[in-house]
PDB file of C-alpha atoms in Angstrom:
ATOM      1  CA  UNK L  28      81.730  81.950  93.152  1.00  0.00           C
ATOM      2  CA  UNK L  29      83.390  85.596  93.201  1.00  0.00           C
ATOM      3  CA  UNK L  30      85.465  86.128  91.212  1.00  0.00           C
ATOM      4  CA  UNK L  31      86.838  88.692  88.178  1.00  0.00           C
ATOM      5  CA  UNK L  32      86.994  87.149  84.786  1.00  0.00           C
ATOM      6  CA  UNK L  33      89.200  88.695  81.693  1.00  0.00           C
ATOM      7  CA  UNK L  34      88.250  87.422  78.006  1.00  0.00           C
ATOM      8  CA  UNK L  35      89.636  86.581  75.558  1.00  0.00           C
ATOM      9  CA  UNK L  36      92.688  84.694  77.279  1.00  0.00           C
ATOM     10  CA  UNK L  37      94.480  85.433  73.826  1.00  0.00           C
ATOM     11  CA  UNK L  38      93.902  88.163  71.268  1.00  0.00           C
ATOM     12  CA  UNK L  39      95.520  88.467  67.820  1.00  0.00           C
ATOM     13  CA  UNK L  40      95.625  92.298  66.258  1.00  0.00           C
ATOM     14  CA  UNK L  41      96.278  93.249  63.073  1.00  0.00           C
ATOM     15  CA  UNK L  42      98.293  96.752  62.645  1.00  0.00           C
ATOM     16  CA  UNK L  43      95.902  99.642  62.393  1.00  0.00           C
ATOM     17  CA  UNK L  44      92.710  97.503  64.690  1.00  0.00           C
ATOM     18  CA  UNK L  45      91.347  98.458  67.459  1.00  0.00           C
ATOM     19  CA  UNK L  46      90.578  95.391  70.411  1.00  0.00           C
ATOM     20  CA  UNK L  47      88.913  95.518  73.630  1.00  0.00           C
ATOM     21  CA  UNK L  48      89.667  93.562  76.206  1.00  0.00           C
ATOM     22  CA  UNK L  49      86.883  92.441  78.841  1.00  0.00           C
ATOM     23  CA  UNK L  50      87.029  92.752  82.453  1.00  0.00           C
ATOM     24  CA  UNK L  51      83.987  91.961  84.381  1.00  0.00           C
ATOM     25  CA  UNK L  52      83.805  91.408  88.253  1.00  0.00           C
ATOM     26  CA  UNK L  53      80.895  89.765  90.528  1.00  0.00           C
ATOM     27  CA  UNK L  54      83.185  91.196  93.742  1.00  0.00           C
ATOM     28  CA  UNK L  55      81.097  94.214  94.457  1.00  0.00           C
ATOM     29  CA  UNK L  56      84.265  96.012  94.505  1.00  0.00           C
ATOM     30  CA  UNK L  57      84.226  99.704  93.758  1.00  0.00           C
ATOM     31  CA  UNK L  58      87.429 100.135  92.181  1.00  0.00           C
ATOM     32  CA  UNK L  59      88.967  98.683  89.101  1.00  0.00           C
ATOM     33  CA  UNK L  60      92.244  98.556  87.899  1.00  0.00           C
ATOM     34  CA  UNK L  61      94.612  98.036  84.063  1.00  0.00           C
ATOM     35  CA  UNK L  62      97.518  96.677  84.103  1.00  0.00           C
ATOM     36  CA  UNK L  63     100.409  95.958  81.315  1.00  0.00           C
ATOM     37  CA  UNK L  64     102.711  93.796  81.799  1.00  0.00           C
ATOM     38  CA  UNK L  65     105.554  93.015  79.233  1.00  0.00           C
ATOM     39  CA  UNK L  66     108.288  89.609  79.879  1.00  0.00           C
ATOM     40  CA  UNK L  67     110.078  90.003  82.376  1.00  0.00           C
ATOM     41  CA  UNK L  68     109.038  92.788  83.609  1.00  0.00           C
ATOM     42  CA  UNK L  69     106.595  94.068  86.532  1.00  0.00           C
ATOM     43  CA  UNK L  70     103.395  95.660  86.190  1.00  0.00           C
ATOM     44  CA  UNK L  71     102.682  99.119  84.870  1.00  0.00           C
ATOM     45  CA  UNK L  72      99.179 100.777  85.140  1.00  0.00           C
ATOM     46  CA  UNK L  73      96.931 102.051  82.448  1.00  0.00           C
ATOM     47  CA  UNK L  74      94.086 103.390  83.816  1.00  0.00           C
ATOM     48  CA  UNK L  75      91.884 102.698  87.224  1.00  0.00           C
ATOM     49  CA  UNK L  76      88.624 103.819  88.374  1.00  0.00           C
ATOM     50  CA  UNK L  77      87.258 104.056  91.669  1.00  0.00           C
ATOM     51  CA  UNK L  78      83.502 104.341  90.740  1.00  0.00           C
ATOM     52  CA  UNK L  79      81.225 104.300  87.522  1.00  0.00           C
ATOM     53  CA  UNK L  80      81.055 107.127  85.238  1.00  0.00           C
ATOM     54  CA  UNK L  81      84.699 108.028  86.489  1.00  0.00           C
ATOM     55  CA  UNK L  82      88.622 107.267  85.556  1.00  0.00           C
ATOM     56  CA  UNK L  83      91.532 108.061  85.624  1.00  0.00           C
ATOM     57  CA  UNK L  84      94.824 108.031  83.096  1.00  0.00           C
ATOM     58  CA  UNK L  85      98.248 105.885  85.073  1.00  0.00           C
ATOM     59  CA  UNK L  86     101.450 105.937  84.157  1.00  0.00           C
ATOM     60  CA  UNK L  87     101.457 104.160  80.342  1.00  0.00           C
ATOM     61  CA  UNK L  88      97.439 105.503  79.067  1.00  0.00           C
ATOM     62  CA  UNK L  89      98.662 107.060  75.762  1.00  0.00           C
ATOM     63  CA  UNK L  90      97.185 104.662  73.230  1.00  0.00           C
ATOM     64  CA  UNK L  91      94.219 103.081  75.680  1.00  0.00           C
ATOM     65  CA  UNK L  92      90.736 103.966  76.645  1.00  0.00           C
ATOM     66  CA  UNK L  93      88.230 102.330  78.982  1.00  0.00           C
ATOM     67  CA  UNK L  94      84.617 102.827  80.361  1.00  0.00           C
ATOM     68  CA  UNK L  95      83.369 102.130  83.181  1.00  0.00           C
ATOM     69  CA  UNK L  96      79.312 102.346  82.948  1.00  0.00           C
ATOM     70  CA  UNK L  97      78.661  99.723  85.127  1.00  0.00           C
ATOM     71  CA  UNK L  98      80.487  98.429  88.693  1.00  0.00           C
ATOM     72  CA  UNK L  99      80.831  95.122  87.415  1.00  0.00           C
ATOM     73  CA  UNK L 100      82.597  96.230  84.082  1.00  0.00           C
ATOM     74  CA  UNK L 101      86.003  97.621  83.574  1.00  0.00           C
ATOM     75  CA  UNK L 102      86.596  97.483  79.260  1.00  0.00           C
ATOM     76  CA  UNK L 103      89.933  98.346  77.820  1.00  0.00           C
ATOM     77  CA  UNK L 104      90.209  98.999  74.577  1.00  0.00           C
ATOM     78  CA  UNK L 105      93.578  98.952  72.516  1.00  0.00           C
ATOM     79  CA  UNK L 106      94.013 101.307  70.075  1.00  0.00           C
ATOM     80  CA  UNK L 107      96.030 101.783  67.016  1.00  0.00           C
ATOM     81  CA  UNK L 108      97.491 104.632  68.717  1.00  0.00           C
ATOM     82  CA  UNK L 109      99.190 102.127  71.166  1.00  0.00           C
ATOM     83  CA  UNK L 110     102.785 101.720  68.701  1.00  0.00           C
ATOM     84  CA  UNK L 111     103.601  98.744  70.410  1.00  0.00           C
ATOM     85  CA  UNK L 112     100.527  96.615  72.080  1.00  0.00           C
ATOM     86  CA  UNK L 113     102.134  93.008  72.250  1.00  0.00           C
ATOM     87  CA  UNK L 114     101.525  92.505  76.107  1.00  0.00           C
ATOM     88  CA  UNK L 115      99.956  90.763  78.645  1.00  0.00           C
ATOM     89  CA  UNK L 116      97.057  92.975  80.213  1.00  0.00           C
ATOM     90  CA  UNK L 117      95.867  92.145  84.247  1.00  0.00           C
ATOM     91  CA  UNK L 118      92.439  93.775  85.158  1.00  0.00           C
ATOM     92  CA  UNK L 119      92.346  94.035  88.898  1.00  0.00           C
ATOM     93  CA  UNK L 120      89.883  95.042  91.100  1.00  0.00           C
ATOM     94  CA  UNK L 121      89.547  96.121  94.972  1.00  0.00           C
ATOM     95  CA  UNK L 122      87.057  96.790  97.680  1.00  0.00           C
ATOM     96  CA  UNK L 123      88.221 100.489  98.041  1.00  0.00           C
ATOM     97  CA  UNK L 124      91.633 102.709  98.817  1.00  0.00           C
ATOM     98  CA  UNK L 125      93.707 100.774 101.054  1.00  0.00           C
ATOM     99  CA  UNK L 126      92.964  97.481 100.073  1.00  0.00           C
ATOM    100  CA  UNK L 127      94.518  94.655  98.248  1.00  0.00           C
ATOM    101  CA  UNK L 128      93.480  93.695  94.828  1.00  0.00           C
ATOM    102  CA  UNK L 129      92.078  91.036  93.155  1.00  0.00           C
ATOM    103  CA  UNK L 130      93.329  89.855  89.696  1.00  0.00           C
ATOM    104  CA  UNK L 131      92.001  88.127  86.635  1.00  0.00           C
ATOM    105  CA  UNK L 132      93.703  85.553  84.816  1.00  0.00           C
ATOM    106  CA  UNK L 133      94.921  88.238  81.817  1.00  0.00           C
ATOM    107  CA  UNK L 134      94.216  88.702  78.371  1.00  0.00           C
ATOM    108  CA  UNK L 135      97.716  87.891  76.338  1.00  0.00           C
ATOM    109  CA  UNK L 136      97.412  90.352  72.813  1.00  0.00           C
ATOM    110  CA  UNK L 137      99.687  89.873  70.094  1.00  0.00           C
ATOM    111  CA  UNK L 138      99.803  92.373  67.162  1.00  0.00           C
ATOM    112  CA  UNK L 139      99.985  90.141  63.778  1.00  0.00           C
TER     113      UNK L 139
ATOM    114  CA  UNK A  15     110.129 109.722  93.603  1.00  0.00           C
ATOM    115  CA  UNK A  16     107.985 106.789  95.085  1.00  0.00           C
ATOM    116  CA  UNK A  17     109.455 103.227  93.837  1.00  0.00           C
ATOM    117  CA  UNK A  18     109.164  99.904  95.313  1.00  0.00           C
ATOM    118  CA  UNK A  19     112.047  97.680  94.684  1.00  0.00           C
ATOM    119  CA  UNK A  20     114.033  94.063  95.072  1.00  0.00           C
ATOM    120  CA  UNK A  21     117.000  93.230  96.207  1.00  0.00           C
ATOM    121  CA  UNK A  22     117.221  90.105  94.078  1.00  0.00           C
ATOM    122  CA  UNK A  23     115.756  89.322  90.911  1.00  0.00           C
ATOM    123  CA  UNK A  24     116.651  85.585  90.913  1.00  0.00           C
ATOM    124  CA  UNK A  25     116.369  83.031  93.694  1.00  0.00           C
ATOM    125  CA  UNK A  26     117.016  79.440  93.227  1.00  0.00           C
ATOM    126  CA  UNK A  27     116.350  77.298  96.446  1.00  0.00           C
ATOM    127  CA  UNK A  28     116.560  73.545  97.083  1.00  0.00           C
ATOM    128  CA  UNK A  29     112.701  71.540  98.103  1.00  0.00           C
ATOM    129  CA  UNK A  30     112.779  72.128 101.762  1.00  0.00           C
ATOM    130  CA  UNK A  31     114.849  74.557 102.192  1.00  0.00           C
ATOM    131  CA  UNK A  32     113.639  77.888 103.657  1.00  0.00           C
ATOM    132  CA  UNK A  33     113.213  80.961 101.282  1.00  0.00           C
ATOM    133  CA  UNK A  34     113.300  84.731 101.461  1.00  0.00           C
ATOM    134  CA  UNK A  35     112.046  87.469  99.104  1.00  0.00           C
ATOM    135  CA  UNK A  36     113.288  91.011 100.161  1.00  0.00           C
ATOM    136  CA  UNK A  37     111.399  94.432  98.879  1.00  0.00           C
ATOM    137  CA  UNK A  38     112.800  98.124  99.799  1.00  0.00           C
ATOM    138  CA  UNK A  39     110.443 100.525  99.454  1.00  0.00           C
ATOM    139  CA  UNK A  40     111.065 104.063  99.841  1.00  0.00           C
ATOM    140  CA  UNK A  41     107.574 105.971 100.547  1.00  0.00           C
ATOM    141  CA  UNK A  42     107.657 106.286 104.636  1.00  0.00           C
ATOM    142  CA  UNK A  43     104.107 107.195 104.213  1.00  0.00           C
ATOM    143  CA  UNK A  44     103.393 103.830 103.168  1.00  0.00           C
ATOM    144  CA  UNK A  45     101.187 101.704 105.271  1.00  0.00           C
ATOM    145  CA  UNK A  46     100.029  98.972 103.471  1.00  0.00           C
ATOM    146  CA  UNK A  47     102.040  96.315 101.613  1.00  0.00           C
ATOM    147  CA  UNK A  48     101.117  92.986  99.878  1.00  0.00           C
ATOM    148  CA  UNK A  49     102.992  89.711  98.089  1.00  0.00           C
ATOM    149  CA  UNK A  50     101.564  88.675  95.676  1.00  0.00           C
ATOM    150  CA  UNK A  51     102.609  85.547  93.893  1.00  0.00           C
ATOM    151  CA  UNK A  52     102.119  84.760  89.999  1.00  0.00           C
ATOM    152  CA  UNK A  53     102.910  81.821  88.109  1.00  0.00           C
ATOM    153  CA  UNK A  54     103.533  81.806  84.335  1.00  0.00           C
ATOM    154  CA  UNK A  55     101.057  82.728  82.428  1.00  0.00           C
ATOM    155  CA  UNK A  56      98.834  83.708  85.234  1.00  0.00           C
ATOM    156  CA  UNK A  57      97.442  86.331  87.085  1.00  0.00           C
ATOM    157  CA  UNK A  58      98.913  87.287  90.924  1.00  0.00           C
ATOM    158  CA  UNK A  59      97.370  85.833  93.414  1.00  0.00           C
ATOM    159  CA  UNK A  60      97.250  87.391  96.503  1.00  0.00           C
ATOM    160  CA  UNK A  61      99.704  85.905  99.472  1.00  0.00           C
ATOM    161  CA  UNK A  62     100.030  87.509 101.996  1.00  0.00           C
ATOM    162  CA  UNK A  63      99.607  91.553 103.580  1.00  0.00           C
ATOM    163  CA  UNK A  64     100.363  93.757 106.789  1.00  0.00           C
ATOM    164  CA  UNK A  65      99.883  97.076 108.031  1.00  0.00           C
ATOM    165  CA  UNK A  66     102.331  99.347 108.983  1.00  0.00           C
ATOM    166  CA  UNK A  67     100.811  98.865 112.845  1.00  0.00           C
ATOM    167  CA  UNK A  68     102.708  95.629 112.845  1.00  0.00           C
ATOM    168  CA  UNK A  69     106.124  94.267 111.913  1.00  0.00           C
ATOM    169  CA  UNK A  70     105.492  90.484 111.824  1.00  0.00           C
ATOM    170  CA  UNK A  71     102.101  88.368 109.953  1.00  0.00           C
ATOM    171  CA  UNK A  72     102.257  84.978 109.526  1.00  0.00           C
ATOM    172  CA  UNK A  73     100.086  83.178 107.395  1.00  0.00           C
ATOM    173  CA  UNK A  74     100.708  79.152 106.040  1.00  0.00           C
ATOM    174  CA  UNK A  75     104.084  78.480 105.419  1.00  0.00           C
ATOM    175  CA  UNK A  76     104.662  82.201 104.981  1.00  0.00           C
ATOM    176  CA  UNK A  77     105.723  85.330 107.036  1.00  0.00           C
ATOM    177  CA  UNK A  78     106.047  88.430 105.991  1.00  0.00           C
ATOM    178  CA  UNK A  79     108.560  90.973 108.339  1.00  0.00           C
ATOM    179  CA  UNK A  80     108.248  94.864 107.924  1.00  0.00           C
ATOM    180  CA  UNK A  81     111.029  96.754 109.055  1.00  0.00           C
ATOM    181  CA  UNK A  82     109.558 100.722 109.058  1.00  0.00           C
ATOM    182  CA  UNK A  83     112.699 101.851 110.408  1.00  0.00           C
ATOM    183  CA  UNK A  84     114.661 100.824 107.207  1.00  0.00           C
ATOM    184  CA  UNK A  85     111.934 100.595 104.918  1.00  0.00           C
ATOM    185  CA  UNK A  86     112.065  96.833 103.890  1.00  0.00           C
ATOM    186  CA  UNK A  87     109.914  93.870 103.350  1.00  0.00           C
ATOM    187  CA  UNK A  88     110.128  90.496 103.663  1.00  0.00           C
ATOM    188  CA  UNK A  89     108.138  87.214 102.539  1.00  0.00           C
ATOM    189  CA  UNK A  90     109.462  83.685 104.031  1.00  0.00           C
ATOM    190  CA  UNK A  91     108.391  80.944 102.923  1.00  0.00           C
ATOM    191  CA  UNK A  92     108.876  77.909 105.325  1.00  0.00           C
ATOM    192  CA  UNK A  93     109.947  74.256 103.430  1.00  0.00           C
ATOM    193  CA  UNK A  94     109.969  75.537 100.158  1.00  0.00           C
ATOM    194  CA  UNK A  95     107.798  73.041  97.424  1.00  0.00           C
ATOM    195  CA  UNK A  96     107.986  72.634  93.667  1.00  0.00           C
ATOM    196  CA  UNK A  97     104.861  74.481  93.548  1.00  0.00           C
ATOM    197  CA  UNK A  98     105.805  77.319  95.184  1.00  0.00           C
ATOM    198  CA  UNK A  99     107.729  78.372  92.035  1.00  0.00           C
ATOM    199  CA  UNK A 100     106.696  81.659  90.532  1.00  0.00           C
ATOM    200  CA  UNK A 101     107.497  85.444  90.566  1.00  0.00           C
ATOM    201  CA  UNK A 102     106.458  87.297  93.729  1.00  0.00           C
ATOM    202  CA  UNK A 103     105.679  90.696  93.753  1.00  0.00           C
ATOM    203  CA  UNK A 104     105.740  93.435  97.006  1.00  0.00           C
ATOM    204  CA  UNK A 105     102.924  96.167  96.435  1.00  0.00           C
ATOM    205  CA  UNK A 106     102.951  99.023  99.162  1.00  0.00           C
ATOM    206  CA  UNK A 107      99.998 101.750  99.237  1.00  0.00           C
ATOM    207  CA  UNK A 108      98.967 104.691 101.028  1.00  0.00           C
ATOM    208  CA  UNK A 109      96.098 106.998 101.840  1.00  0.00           C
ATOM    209  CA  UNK A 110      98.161 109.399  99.082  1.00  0.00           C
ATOM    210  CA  UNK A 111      97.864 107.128  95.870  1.00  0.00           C
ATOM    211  CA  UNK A 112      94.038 106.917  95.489  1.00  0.00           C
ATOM    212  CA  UNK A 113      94.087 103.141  96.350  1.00  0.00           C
ATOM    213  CA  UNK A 114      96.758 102.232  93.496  1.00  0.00           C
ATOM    214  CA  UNK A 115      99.097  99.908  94.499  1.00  0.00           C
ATOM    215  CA  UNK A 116     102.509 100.607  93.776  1.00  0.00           C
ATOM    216  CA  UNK A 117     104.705  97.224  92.438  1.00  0.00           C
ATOM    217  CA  UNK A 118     108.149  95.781  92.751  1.00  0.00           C
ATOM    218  CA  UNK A 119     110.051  94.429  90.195  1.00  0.00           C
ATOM    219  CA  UNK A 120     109.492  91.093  91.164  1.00  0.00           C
ATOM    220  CA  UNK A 121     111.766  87.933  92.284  1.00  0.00           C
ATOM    221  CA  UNK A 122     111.452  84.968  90.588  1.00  0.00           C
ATOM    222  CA  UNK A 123     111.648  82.020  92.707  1.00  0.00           C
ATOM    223  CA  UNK A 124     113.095  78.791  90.984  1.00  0.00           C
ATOM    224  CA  UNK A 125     113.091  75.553  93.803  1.00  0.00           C
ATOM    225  CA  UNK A 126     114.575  72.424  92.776  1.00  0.00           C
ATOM    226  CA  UNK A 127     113.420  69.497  93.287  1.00  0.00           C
TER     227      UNK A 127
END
């Protein structure tokens, strides 16, 4: 089956660590999407990138990088630059512009 | 600025009943919206979408209206279950924003049983 699939589900961070989340899709979708999403609250977007070897910052990137060296791979990586990373993190994904997206299940990170 | 909003952040409905989720948006160059629905926990899952070529889409159990001329939304949902409890989200996008969708608040939706 299709499908795009975040791991871990749950993530524990110690102050001063870096994490990456995973984000890999089997959709053949060109464009891939990170978002945050705190409780309560609606979705806020890191970074996206419409094709490999190419990204762009959103609205929240200080304290995030990703990659994108391969279609089917979308990697964020939290770092200890991001003051407050306790979230809930959606990887989406989408055919092209003007389409609707697909989401993963989310990656829940909690700083310890 | 571009912003997508609700009108309600809470809805409680009886099982049965009828439902409605509103969304404003105020882009008038938008021409693509979506509902998505998550439960807890969860990612969204994708409901429901319509093009700015049409006002009305109906899909099981849910419709969603688009009113251009006063920039609104709306997702019914027809005999509201148990299981149709979540947060729903309206997403609108345009040729402008690179493909990102831009998202709502969200509404949660509590039914009881």
């Amino acid at each position: 089956d299709g499908g795009i699939t975040q791991s871990p589900k749950y993530l524990f961070r110690k102050e001063g660590q870096n994490v990456t989340l995973s984000c890999e899709q089997n959709l053949n979708h060109d464009a891939m999407y990170w978002y945050r999403q705190d409780p309560g609250q609606g979705l806020r977007l890191i970074y996206y990138s419409q094709i490999v070897n190419d990204f762009q910052k959103g609205d929240i990137a200080e304290g995030y990088s990703v990659s994108r060296e391969k279609k089917e791979s979308f990697p964020l990586t939290v770092t200890s630059a991001q003051k407050n990373p306790t979230a809930f993190y959606l990887c989406a994904s989408s055919l092209y512009s003007n389409y609707g997206y697909t989401f993963g299940s989310g990656t829940r990170l909690t700083v310890v | 600025g571009e912003s997508v909003g609700l009108h309600l952040p809470t809805l409680s409905v009886q099982e049965g009943d009828n439902s409605i989720i509103n969304c404003a948006y105020s882009n008038s160059a938008s021409d693509y919206f979506i509902w998505y629905k998550q439960e807890s926990g969860k990612g969204p899952q994708f409901i429901i979408d319509i093009r700015s070529n049409m006002d009305k889409r109906q899909g099981q159990r849910v419709t969603v209206l688009l009113n251009k001329t006063v920039k609104h939304l709306s997702l019914q949902i027809a005999a509201t279950q148990p299981g149709d409890s979540a947060v729903y989200f309206c997403a609108e996008n345009n040729d402008n924003q690179g493909g990102k969708l831009i998202f709502g608040q969200g509404t949660e939706l509590s039914v009881k049983p």
